[in-house]
């Protein structure tokens, strides 16, 4: 017989290496030889933006290692808070300071209050042109989307009652107690059982225009000067008025 030599034949083990997106979607799955280092050859993984964040690929959840068995790698992402545009319709007014043109989710923004318009008083920002609903002062940290706000203005009248300047919004109830109202069409100030001022105040009623005072019921004015009027003053109506003044009265 003859001697026989046998040679061992070896086949390298192969293992499945899988690359997943963070939602579990398979990006790549292939066989790799034992002892090799796998690589990802597909396009850069992506993650859809939400209303709050955009996402950028940041690598795999673990470092790619020499193949010793089946392995799975999952994409990871860094998030960036989204920014949105802010449009402020000033309605003919001017923003003095604190203008806002954008905001970032999670941070929000404060709307400006340094607002001016000749002959008007600023009454706040609204999210609609009809000025319905609540005044908006801030964009909250959880809000998203582009924003548009409208400045509401009220006409100022040349009339101050007990320190309150009369405007187009408060004219029907100047002091908030239902006892003083003003009609700008006729320059008529109606006092209805009203008590205005205190003996320490300088002037209870100040008008830089003609003023017609209509008395209803019993009214009292206490002030250093009851009426300080730069124009014609007329007082009428079926009611009465008692003036307690530390100065000249009218």
Coordinates of N, CA and C in Angstrom, one line a residue:
X1 N 0.9 -1.2 0.0 CA 0.0 0.0 0.0 C 0.9 1.2 0.0
X2 N 0.3 2.3 -0.5 CA 1.0 3.6 -0.5 C 0.5 4.5 0.6
X3 N 1.5 5.4 1.1 CA 1.1 6.4 2.1 C 0.1 7.4 1.5
X4 N -0.9 7.8 2.3 CA -1.9 8.8 1.8 C -1.8 10.1 2.7
X5 N -1.8 11.2 2.1 CA -1.8 12.5 2.8 C -3.1 13.2 2.7
X6 N -3.7 13.5 3.7 CA -5.0 14.2 3.7 C -4.9 15.7 4.1
X7 N -5.6 16.5 3.5 CA -5.5 18.0 3.8 C -6.9 18.4 4.3
X8 N -6.8 19.1 5.4 CA -8.1 19.7 5.9 C -8.5 20.9 5.1
X9 N -9.8 21.0 4.8 CA -10.4 22.1 4.1 C -11.3 22.9 5.0
X10 N -11.0 24.1 5.2 CA -11.7 24.9 6.1 C -12.6 26.0 5.3
X11 N -13.7 26.2 5.8 CA -14.6 27.3 5.3 C -14.8 28.3 6.4
X12 N -14.5 29.6 6.1 CA -14.7 30.6 7.2 C -16.2 30.8 7.5
X13 N -16.5 30.9 8.8 CA -17.8 31.1 9.2 C -18.3 32.5 8.8
X14 N -19.5 32.6 8.4 CA -20.1 33.9 8.0 C -21.3 34.3 9.0
X15 N -21.4 35.5 9.2 CA -22.4 36.0 10.2 C -23.2 37.2 9.6
X16 N -24.4 37.3 10.0 CA -25.3 38.3 9.5 C -25.1 39.6 10.4
X17 N -24.8 40.7 9.7 CA -24.6 42.0 10.3 C -25.7 42.9 9.8
X18 N -26.5 43.4 10.7 CA -27.7 44.2 10.3 C -27.6 45.6 10.9
X19 N -28.0 46.5 10.0 CA -28.0 47.9 10.4 C -29.5 48.4 10.3
X20 N -30.0 48.9 11.4 CA -31.3 49.4 11.6 C -31.4 50.9 11.8
X21 N -32.5 51.4 11.3 CA -32.8 52.8 11.6 C -33.4 52.8 13.0
X22 N -33.6 54.0 13.7 CA -34.0 54.0 15.1 C -35.5 53.6 15.2
X23 N -36.2 53.5 14.1 CA -37.6 53.1 14.1 C -37.7 51.6 13.9
X24 N -36.6 50.9 13.7 CA -36.6 49.4 13.5 C -36.5 49.0 12.1
X25 N -36.6 50.0 11.1 CA -36.5 49.7 9.7 C -35.1 49.2 9.4
X26 N -35.0 48.1 8.6 CA -33.7 47.6 8.2 C -33.1 48.4 7.1
X27 N -31.9 48.9 7.3 CA -31.2 49.7 6.3 C -30.3 48.9 5.5
X28 N -29.7 47.9 6.1 CA -28.7 47.0 5.4 C -28.6 45.7 6.2
X29 N -28.6 44.6 5.5 CA -28.4 43.3 6.2 C -27.6 42.4 5.2
X30 N -26.4 42.0 5.7 CA -25.5 41.2 4.8 C -24.6 40.3 5.6
X31 N -24.0 39.3 4.9 CA -23.1 38.3 5.5 C -21.6 38.9 5.5
X32 N -21.0 38.7 6.6 CA -19.6 39.1 6.8 C -18.8 37.9 7.4
X33 N -17.6 37.8 6.9 CA -16.7 36.7 7.4 C -16.3 37.0 8.8
X34 N -16.1 35.9 9.5 CA -15.6 35.9 10.9 C -14.2 36.6 10.8
X35 N -14.1 37.6 11.8 CA -12.8 38.3 11.9 C -12.7 39.5 11.1
X36 N -13.6 39.8 10.2 CA -13.6 41.0 9.5 C -14.3 42.1 10.2
X37 N -14.1 43.4 9.8 CA -14.8 44.5 10.4 C -15.9 45.0 9.4
X38 N -17.2 44.9 9.8 CA -18.3 45.3 8.9 C -18.3 46.8 8.6
X39 N -19.0 47.2 7.5 CA -19.1 48.6 7.2 C -20.5 48.8 6.6
X40 N -21.0 50.0 6.8 CA -22.3 50.3 6.3 C -22.1 51.1 5.0
X41 N -22.7 50.6 3.9 CA -22.5 51.1 2.6 C -23.7 51.8 1.9
X42 N -24.7 51.9 2.7 CA -25.9 52.6 2.2 C -25.9 54.1 2.3
X43 N -27.0 54.8 2.0 CA -27.1 56.2 2.1 C -27.2 56.6 3.6
X44 N -26.8 57.8 3.9 CA -26.8 58.3 5.3 C -28.2 58.2 5.8
X45 N -28.4 57.5 7.0 CA -29.7 57.4 7.6 C -30.4 58.7 7.9
X46 N -31.7 58.7 7.8 CA -32.4 60.0 8.1 C -33.6 59.7 9.0
X47 N -34.0 60.7 9.7 CA -35.2 60.6 10.6 C -36.1 61.8 10.3
X48 N -37.3 61.6 10.1 CA -38.3 62.7 9.8 C -38.4 63.7 10.9
X49 N -38.4 64.9 10.5 CA -38.6 66.0 11.5 C -40.0 66.0 12.1
X50 N -40.1 66.4 13.3 CA -41.4 66.6 14.0 C -41.7 68.1 14.0
X51 N -42.8 68.5 14.6 CA -43.1 69.9 14.7 C -42.1 70.6 15.6
X52 N -41.6 69.8 16.6 CA -40.7 70.4 17.6 C -39.2 70.3 17.2
X53 N -38.8 69.2 16.5 CA -37.3 69.0 16.3 C -37.0 68.6 14.8
X54 N -35.8 68.8 14.4 CA -35.2 68.2 13.3 C -34.1 67.3 13.8
X55 N -33.7 66.3 12.9 CA -32.7 65.3 13.4 C -31.6 65.1 12.4
X56 N -30.4 64.9 13.0 CA -29.2 64.6 12.2 C -28.5 63.3 12.6
X57 N -28.1 62.5 11.7 CA -27.5 61.2 12.0 C -26.2 61.4 12.8
X58 N -26.1 60.7 13.9 CA -25.0 60.9 14.8 C -24.1 59.6 15.0
X59 N -24.4 58.6 14.1 CA -23.6 57.3 14.2 C -24.4 56.2 14.7
X60 N -23.7 55.1 15.0 CA -24.4 53.9 15.4 C -24.4 53.8 17.0
X61 N -25.3 53.0 17.5 CA -25.5 52.9 18.9 C -24.2 52.3 19.6
X62 N -23.5 51.4 18.9 CA -22.2 50.9 19.4 C -21.2 51.0 18.3
X63 N -19.9 50.9 18.7 CA -18.8 51.0 17.7 C -18.8 49.7 16.9
X64 N -18.6 49.8 15.6 CA -18.5 48.6 14.8 C -17.3 47.8 15.2
X65 N -17.6 46.5 15.5 CA -16.5 45.6 16.0 C -16.2 44.4 15.1
X66 N -15.1 43.8 15.3 CA -14.7 42.6 14.5 C -15.8 41.6 14.6
X67 N -16.1 41.0 13.5 CA -17.2 40.0 13.5 C -16.8 38.7 14.2
X68 N -17.7 38.4 15.2 CA -17.5 37.1 15.9 C -18.8 36.4 16.0
X69 N -19.9 37.0 15.5 CA -21.2 36.4 15.5 C -22.2 37.4 14.9
X70 N -23.4 37.0 14.8 CA -24.5 37.9 14.3 C -24.5 39.2 15.2
X71 N -24.7 40.3 14.5 CA -24.7 41.6 15.3 C -25.7 42.6 14.6
X72 N -26.2 43.5 15.4 CA -27.1 44.5 15.0 C -26.7 45.9 15.5
X73 N -26.7 46.8 14.6 CA -26.3 48.2 14.9 C -27.5 49.1 14.6
X74 N -27.8 50.0 15.5 CA -29.0 50.9 15.3 C -28.5 52.4 15.2
X75 N -29.1 53.1 14.2 CA -28.8 54.5 14.0 C -29.2 55.3 15.2
X76 N -28.4 56.3 15.5 CA -28.8 57.3 16.5 C -28.7 58.7 15.9
X77 N -29.4 59.6 16.6 CA -29.6 61.0 16.0 C -29.4 62.0 17.1
X78 N -29.0 63.2 16.7 CA -29.0 64.4 17.6 C -30.2 65.2 17.1
X79 N -30.9 65.8 18.1 CA -32.1 66.6 17.8 C -31.7 68.1 17.9
X80 N -32.4 68.9 17.1 CA -32.3 70.4 17.1 C -33.7 71.0 17.2
X81 N -33.9 71.8 18.2 CA -35.2 72.5 18.3 C -35.5 73.3 17.0
X82 N -36.7 73.2 16.5 CA -37.1 74.0 15.3 C -37.4 75.4 15.7
X83 N -37.1 76.3 14.7 CA -37.5 77.7 14.8 C -38.6 78.0 13.8
X84 N -39.4 78.9 14.2 CA -40.6 79.4 13.3 C -40.6 80.9 13.2
X85 N -41.2 81.3 12.2 CA -41.3 82.8 11.9 C -42.5 83.4 12.7
X86 N -42.3 84.7 13.1 CA -43.3 85.5 13.8 C -43.5 86.7 13.0
X87 N -44.8 87.0 12.6 CA -45.1 88.2 11.9 C -46.0 89.1 12.8
X88 N -45.5 90.3 13.0 CA -46.3 91.3 13.9 C -46.9 92.4 13.0
X89 N -48.2 92.4 13.0 CA -48.8 93.5 12.2 C -49.1 94.7 13.2
X90 N -48.4 95.7 13.0 CA -48.4 96.8 14.0 C -49.6 97.8 13.8
X91 N -50.3 97.7 12.7 CA -51.5 98.5 12.5 C -51.2 100.0 12.5
X92 N -50.1 100.4 11.9 CA -49.7 101.8 11.9 C -48.9 102.3 13.0
X93 N -48.7 101.4 14.0 CA -47.9 101.8 15.2 C -46.4 101.5 15.0
X94 N -45.6 101.7 16.0 CA -44.2 101.5 16.0 C -43.8 100.6 17.2
X95 N -42.9 99.6 17.0 CA -42.3 98.8 18.0 C -41.1 99.5 18.5
X96 N -41.1 99.9 19.8 CA -39.9 100.6 20.3 C -38.7 99.7 20.6
X97 N -39.0 98.6 21.3 CA -38.0 97.6 21.7 C -38.7 96.3 21.8
X98 N -37.9 95.2 21.8 CA -38.4 93.9 22.0 C -39.0 93.2 20.8
X99 N -38.7 93.7 19.6 CA -39.3 93.1 18.4 C -39.0 91.6 18.3
X100 N -40.0 90.9 17.9 CA -39.8 89.4 17.7 C -40.1 89.0 16.3
X101 N -39.2 88.4 15.6 CA -39.3 87.9 14.3 C -39.3 86.4 14.1
X102 N -38.9 85.7 15.2 CA -38.9 84.2 15.2 C -38.9 83.7 16.7
X103 N -39.1 82.4 16.8 CA -39.0 81.8 18.1 C -38.6 80.4 18.0
X104 N -38.0 79.8 19.0 CA -37.5 78.4 19.0 C -38.4 77.6 19.9
X105 N -38.8 76.4 19.4 CA -39.6 75.5 20.2 C -38.8 75.1 21.5
X106 N -39.6 75.1 22.6 CA -38.9 74.8 23.9 C -38.5 76.1 24.6
X107 N -38.4 77.2 23.8 CA -37.9 78.4 24.4 C -39.1 79.5 24.4
X108 N -39.8 79.5 23.3 CA -40.9 80.5 23.1 C -40.3 81.9 23.0
X109 N -41.2 82.9 23.2 CA -40.9 84.3 23.1 C -41.9 85.2 23.8
X110 N -41.5 86.4 24.2 CA -42.3 87.4 24.8 C -42.6 88.4 23.7
X111 N -43.9 88.7 23.5 CA -44.2 89.8 22.5 C -44.0 91.2 23.1
X112 N -43.6 92.1 22.2 CA -43.2 93.4 22.7 C -44.4 94.2 23.2
X113 N -44.1 95.0 24.2 CA -45.2 95.9 24.8 C -44.8 97.4 24.7
X114 N -43.6 97.6 24.2 CA -43.1 99.0 24.0 C -43.6 99.5 22.6
X115 N -44.9 99.8 22.6 CA -45.6 100.2 21.4 C -46.2 101.6 21.4
X116 N -46.0 102.3 20.3 CA -46.5 103.7 20.3 C -47.3 103.9 18.9
X117 N -48.3 104.8 19.0 CA -49.0 105.3 17.9 C -49.7 106.6 18.3
X118 N -49.4 107.6 17.5 CA -49.9 108.9 17.9 C -51.5 108.9 18.0
X119 N -51.9 109.4 19.2 CA -53.4 109.5 19.4 C -54.0 108.2 19.8
X120 N -53.2 107.1 20.1 CA -53.8 105.8 20.4 C -53.1 105.2 21.6
X121 N -53.8 104.3 22.2 CA -53.2 103.5 23.3 C -53.1 102.0 22.9
X122 N -52.0 101.4 23.1 CA -51.9 100.0 22.7 C -52.6 99.1 23.7
X123 N -53.4 98.2 23.2 CA -54.3 97.3 24.0 C -53.9 95.8 23.9
X124 N -52.8 95.5 23.2 CA -52.3 94.1 23.2 C -52.3 93.5 21.8
X125 N -51.7 92.3 21.8 CA -51.6 91.5 20.5 C -52.7 90.4 20.5
X126 N -53.3 90.2 19.3 CA -54.3 89.2 19.1 C -53.8 88.3 17.9
X127 N -54.3 87.1 17.9 CA -54.0 86.2 16.9 C -54.9 86.2 15.7
X128 N -55.8 87.2 15.7 CA -56.8 87.3 14.6 C -57.1 88.8 14.3
X129 N -57.5 89.1 13.1 CA -57.7 90.5 12.7 C -59.0 91.1 13.4
X130 N -59.9 90.3 13.9 CA -61.1 90.8 14.5 C -60.9 91.0 16.0
X131 N -59.7 90.7 16.5 CA -59.3 91.0 17.9 C -60.2 90.2 18.9
X132 N -60.7 89.0 18.5 CA -61.5 88.2 19.4 C -60.6 87.3 20.2
X133 N -61.1 86.8 21.3 CA -60.4 86.0 22.2 C -59.5 86.7 23.1
X134 N -58.5 86.0 23.7 CA -57.7 86.6 24.7 C -56.5 87.3 24.1
X135 N -56.0 88.3 24.8 CA -54.7 89.0 24.5 C -53.6 88.0 24.6
X136 N -52.7 88.0 23.6 CA -51.5 87.1 23.6 C -50.3 87.9 24.1
X137 N -49.6 87.5 25.1 CA -48.5 88.2 25.6 C -47.2 87.4 25.4
X138 N -47.3 86.1 25.3 CA -46.1 85.2 25.1 C -46.5 84.1 24.1
X139 N -45.4 83.6 23.4 CA -45.5 82.3 22.7 C -45.0 81.2 23.6
X140 N -45.8 80.3 24.0 CA -45.4 79.3 25.0 C -44.3 78.3 24.5
X141 N -43.7 77.7 25.4 CA -42.6 76.8 25.1 C -43.0 75.5 24.4
X142 N -44.3 75.2 24.5 CA -44.8 74.0 23.8 C -45.4 74.3 22.4
X143 N -45.4 75.6 22.0 CA -46.1 75.9 20.8 C -45.2 75.7 19.6
X144 N -45.9 75.4 18.4 CA -45.2 75.2 17.2 C -45.8 76.0 16.0
X145 N -45.1 76.1 14.9 CA -45.7 76.7 13.7 C -45.4 78.2 13.6
X146 N -45.5 78.7 12.4 CA -45.4 80.2 12.2 C -46.5 80.9 12.9
X147 N -46.3 82.1 13.4 CA -47.3 82.8 14.1 C -47.5 84.2 13.5
X148 N -48.7 84.7 13.5 CA -49.0 86.1 13.1 C -49.9 86.7 14.1
X149 N -49.5 87.9 14.5 CA -50.3 88.6 15.6 C -50.6 90.0 15.1
X150 N -51.7 90.6 15.6 CA -52.2 91.9 15.2 C -52.3 92.8 16.5
X151 N -51.7 94.0 16.3 CA -51.8 95.0 17.4 C -53.1 95.7 17.4
X152 N -53.7 95.7 18.6 CA -55.0 96.4 18.8 C -54.7 97.8 19.4
X153 N -55.4 98.8 18.8 CA -55.2 100.2 19.3 C -56.6 100.7 19.6
X154 N -56.6 101.6 20.6 CA -57.8 102.3 21.0 C -57.5 103.8 20.9
X155 N -58.5 104.6 20.3 CA -58.3 106.0 20.2 C -58.3 106.7 21.5
X156 N -57.4 107.5 21.7 CA -57.3 108.3 23.0 C -58.1 109.6 22.8
X157 N -58.8 109.9 23.8 CA -59.6 111.2 23.8 C -58.9 112.2 24.8
X158 N -59.1 113.5 24.6 CA -58.5 114.5 25.4 C -59.3 114.7 26.7
X159 N -59.4 113.6 27.4 CA -60.2 113.6 28.6 C -59.7 112.6 29.6
X160 N -59.4 113.0 30.9 CA -58.9 112.2 31.9 C -59.9 112.3 33.1
X161 N -60.4 111.1 33.5 CA -61.3 111.1 34.7 C -60.7 110.3 35.8
X162 N -60.4 111.0 36.9 CA -59.9 110.4 38.1 C -58.6 109.6 37.8
X163 N -57.8 110.2 36.9 CA -56.5 109.6 36.5 C -56.6 108.6 35.4
X164 N -57.7 108.3 34.9 CA -57.9 107.4 33.8 C -58.2 108.1 32.5
X165 N -57.3 107.9 31.5 CA -57.5 108.6 30.2 C -58.6 107.8 29.5
X166 N -59.5 108.6 28.9 CA -60.6 108.0 28.2 C -60.2 107.5 26.8
X167 N -60.5 106.3 26.4 CA -60.2 105.9 25.1 C -61.4 105.2 24.5
X168 N -61.2 104.7 23.2 CA -62.3 104.1 22.5 C -62.8 102.8 23.1
X169 N -62.0 102.2 24.0 CA -62.4 100.9 24.6 C -63.1 101.1 25.9
X170 N -62.6 102.1 26.7 CA -63.2 102.2 28.0 C -64.3 103.3 28.1
X171 N -64.6 104.0 27.0 CA -65.5 105.2 27.0 C -66.9 104.9 27.5
X172 N -67.3 103.6 27.4 CA -68.7 103.3 27.8 C -68.8 103.0 29.3
X173 N -67.6 102.8 29.9 CA -67.6 102.6 31.4 C -66.2 102.9 31.8
X174 N -65.9 104.2 31.9 CA -64.6 104.7 32.1 C -63.9 104.2 33.3
X175 N -64.6 104.2 34.5 CA -64.0 103.8 35.7 C -64.3 102.3 36.1
X176 N -65.0 101.6 35.2 CA -65.3 100.2 35.5 C -66.4 99.9 36.5
X177 N -67.2 101.0 36.8 CA -68.2 100.7 37.8 C -69.6 101.1 37.3
X178 N -69.7 101.4 36.0 CA -71.0 101.7 35.4 C -71.5 103.0 35.6
X179 N -70.7 103.9 36.2 CA -71.2 105.2 36.6 C -70.7 106.4 35.8
X180 N -69.7 106.2 34.9 CA -69.2 107.3 34.1 C -69.0 106.8 32.7
X181 N -69.6 107.5 31.7 CA -69.4 107.2 30.3 C -69.2 108.4 29.5
X182 N -68.6 108.2 28.3 CA -68.3 109.4 27.5 C -68.7 109.1 26.0
X183 N -69.4 110.1 25.4 CA -69.8 110.0 24.0 C -69.0 111.0 23.2
X184 N -68.0 110.5 22.5 CA -67.1 111.4 21.7 C -67.8 112.1 20.6
X185 N -68.9 111.6 20.1 CA -69.6 112.3 19.0 C -70.2 113.6 19.5
X186 N -70.6 113.7 20.7 CA -71.2 114.9 21.3 C -70.4 115.6 22.4
X187 N -69.2 115.0 22.7 CA -68.4 115.5 23.8 C -69.2 115.5 25.1
X188 N -70.0 114.5 25.3 CA -70.8 114.4 26.5 C -70.3 113.4 27.5
X189 N -70.0 113.9 28.7 CA -69.6 113.1 29.8 C -70.8 112.9 30.7
X190 N -71.2 111.7 30.9 CA -72.4 111.4 31.8 C -71.9 110.8 33.1
X191 N -72.3 111.5 34.2 CA -72.0 111.0 35.5 C -73.4 110.5 36.1
X192 N -73.4 109.3 36.5 CA -74.6 108.6 37.0 C -74.4 108.1 38.4
X193 N -74.7 109.0 39.4 CA -74.5 108.6 40.8 C -73.0 108.3 41.1
X194 N -72.1 109.1 40.5 CA -70.7 108.8 40.5 C -70.0 109.6 41.7
X195 N -69.0 109.0 42.2 CA -68.1 109.6 43.2 C -66.7 109.6 42.5
X196 N -66.1 110.8 42.3 CA -64.9 110.8 41.6 C -63.9 111.6 42.4
X197 N -62.6 111.0 42.4 CA -61.5 111.7 43.0 C -61.4 111.6 44.5
X198 N -60.4 112.3 45.0 CA -60.2 112.5 46.5 C -59.7 113.9 46.7
X199 N -59.8 114.3 47.9 CA -59.4 115.7 48.2 C -57.9 115.9 48.0
X200 N -57.2 114.8 47.9 CA -55.7 114.9 47.7 C -55.3 114.9 46.3
X201 N -56.2 114.5 45.4 CA -55.9 114.5 43.9 C -55.9 115.9 43.4
X202 N -55.1 116.1 42.4 CA -54.9 117.5 41.8 C -56.2 117.9 41.1
X203 N -56.6 117.1 40.1 CA -57.8 117.4 39.3 C -58.6 116.2 39.1
X204 N -59.9 116.2 39.3 CA -60.8 115.0 39.1 C -61.1 114.8 37.6
X205 N -61.4 115.9 36.9 CA -61.7 115.8 35.5 C -60.9 116.8 34.7
X206 N -60.1 116.3 33.8 CA -59.2 117.1 33.0 C -59.6 116.9 31.5
X207 N -59.9 118.0 30.8 CA -60.3 118.0 29.4 C -59.6 119.0 28.6
X208 N -59.0 118.6 27.5 CA -58.3 119.5 26.6 C -59.2 119.8 25.4
X209 N -60.5 119.8 25.7 CA -61.5 120.1 24.6 C -62.8 120.6 25.3
X210 N -63.7 121.0 24.4 CA -65.0 121.3 25.0 C -65.6 120.1 25.6
X211 N -66.4 120.3 26.7 CA -67.0 119.1 27.4 C -68.4 119.5 27.9
X212 N -69.3 118.6 27.6 CA -70.7 118.7 28.2 C -70.9 117.6 29.2
X213 N -71.2 118.1 30.4 CA -71.3 117.1 31.6 C -72.8 117.0 31.8
X214 N -73.3 115.7 31.7 CA -74.7 115.4 32.0 C -74.8 114.7 33.3
X215 N -75.6 115.2 34.2 CA -75.7 114.7 35.5 C -77.0 113.8 35.7
X216 N -76.8 112.6 36.2 CA -77.9 111.7 36.5 C -77.7 111.3 38.0
X217 N -78.8 111.5 38.8 CA -78.7 111.1 40.2 C -77.8 112.1 41.0
X218 N -77.3 111.6 42.1 CA -76.5 112.5 43.0 C -75.0 112.1 42.8
X219 N -74.2 113.1 42.4 CA -72.8 112.9 42.1 C -71.9 113.7 43.0
X220 N -70.7 113.2 43.3 CA -69.8 113.9 44.2 C -68.4 113.9 43.5
X221 N -67.8 115.1 43.5 CA -66.4 115.2 43.1 C -65.6 115.8 44.2
X222 N -64.5 115.1 44.6 CA -63.6 115.5 45.6 C -62.2 115.7 45.0
X223 N -61.7 116.9 45.0 CA -60.4 117.1 44.3 C -59.9 118.5 44.7
X224 N -58.6 118.6 44.4 CA -58.0 120.0 44.5 C -58.7 120.9 43.5
X225 N -58.9 120.5 42.3 CA -59.7 121.2 41.3 C -60.7 120.1 40.7
X226 N -62.0 120.4 40.7 CA -63.0 119.5 40.2 C -62.9 119.3 38.7
X227 N -62.9 120.4 38.0 CA -62.8 120.4 36.5 C -61.7 121.3 36.1
X228 N -60.8 120.7 35.3 CA -59.7 121.5 34.7 C -59.9 121.4 33.2
X229 N -60.5 122.4 32.5 CA -61.0 122.3 31.1 C -60.3 123.4 30.3
X230 N -59.7 122.9 29.2 CA -59.1 123.8 28.2 C -60.1 123.9 27.1
X231 N -61.3 124.5 27.3 CA -62.3 124.6 26.4 C -63.6 125.0 27.1
X232 N -64.7 124.9 26.4 CA -66.0 125.3 27.0 C -66.5 124.2 27.8
X233 N -67.1 124.5 29.0 CA -67.6 123.5 29.9 C -69.1 123.9 30.1
X234 N -70.0 122.9 29.9 CA -71.4 123.0 30.2 C -71.8 121.9 31.1
X235 N -72.7 122.2 32.1 CA -73.1 121.1 33.0 C -74.6 121.2 33.0
X236 N -75.3 120.0 32.8 CA -76.7 120.0 32.7 C -77.2 118.6 33.2
X237 N -78.5 118.4 32.9 CA -79.1 117.1 33.3 C -80.0 117.2 34.5
X238 N -80.7 116.2 34.8 CA -81.7 116.2 35.9 C -81.1 115.9 37.2
X239 N -79.8 115.5 37.3 CA -79.2 115.2 38.5 C -78.5 116.4 39.2
X240 N -77.7 116.0 40.2 CA -77.0 117.1 41.0 C -75.5 116.7 41.1
X241 N -74.8 117.7 41.5 CA -73.3 117.4 41.8 C -72.9 118.2 43.0
X242 N -72.1 117.5 43.9 CA -71.6 118.2 45.0 C -70.1 118.2 44.8
X243 N -69.5 119.4 44.9 CA -68.0 119.5 44.7 C -67.4 119.8 46.0
X244 N -66.4 119.0 46.4 CA -65.6 119.2 47.6 C -64.2 119.5 47.1
X245 N -63.8 120.8 47.2 CA -62.5 121.1 46.6 C -61.6 121.9 47.5
X246 N -60.3 121.6 47.5 CA -59.3 122.3 48.3 C -58.8 123.5 47.6
X247 N -59.3 123.7 46.3 CA -58.8 124.8 45.5 C -60.0 125.6 45.0
X248 N -59.9 126.0 43.8 CA -61.0 126.9 43.3 C -62.2 126.1 42.9
X249 N -62.2 124.8 42.9 CA -63.4 124.0 42.5 C -63.5 123.7 41.1
X250 N -63.7 124.7 40.2 CA -63.8 124.5 38.8 C -62.8 125.4 38.1

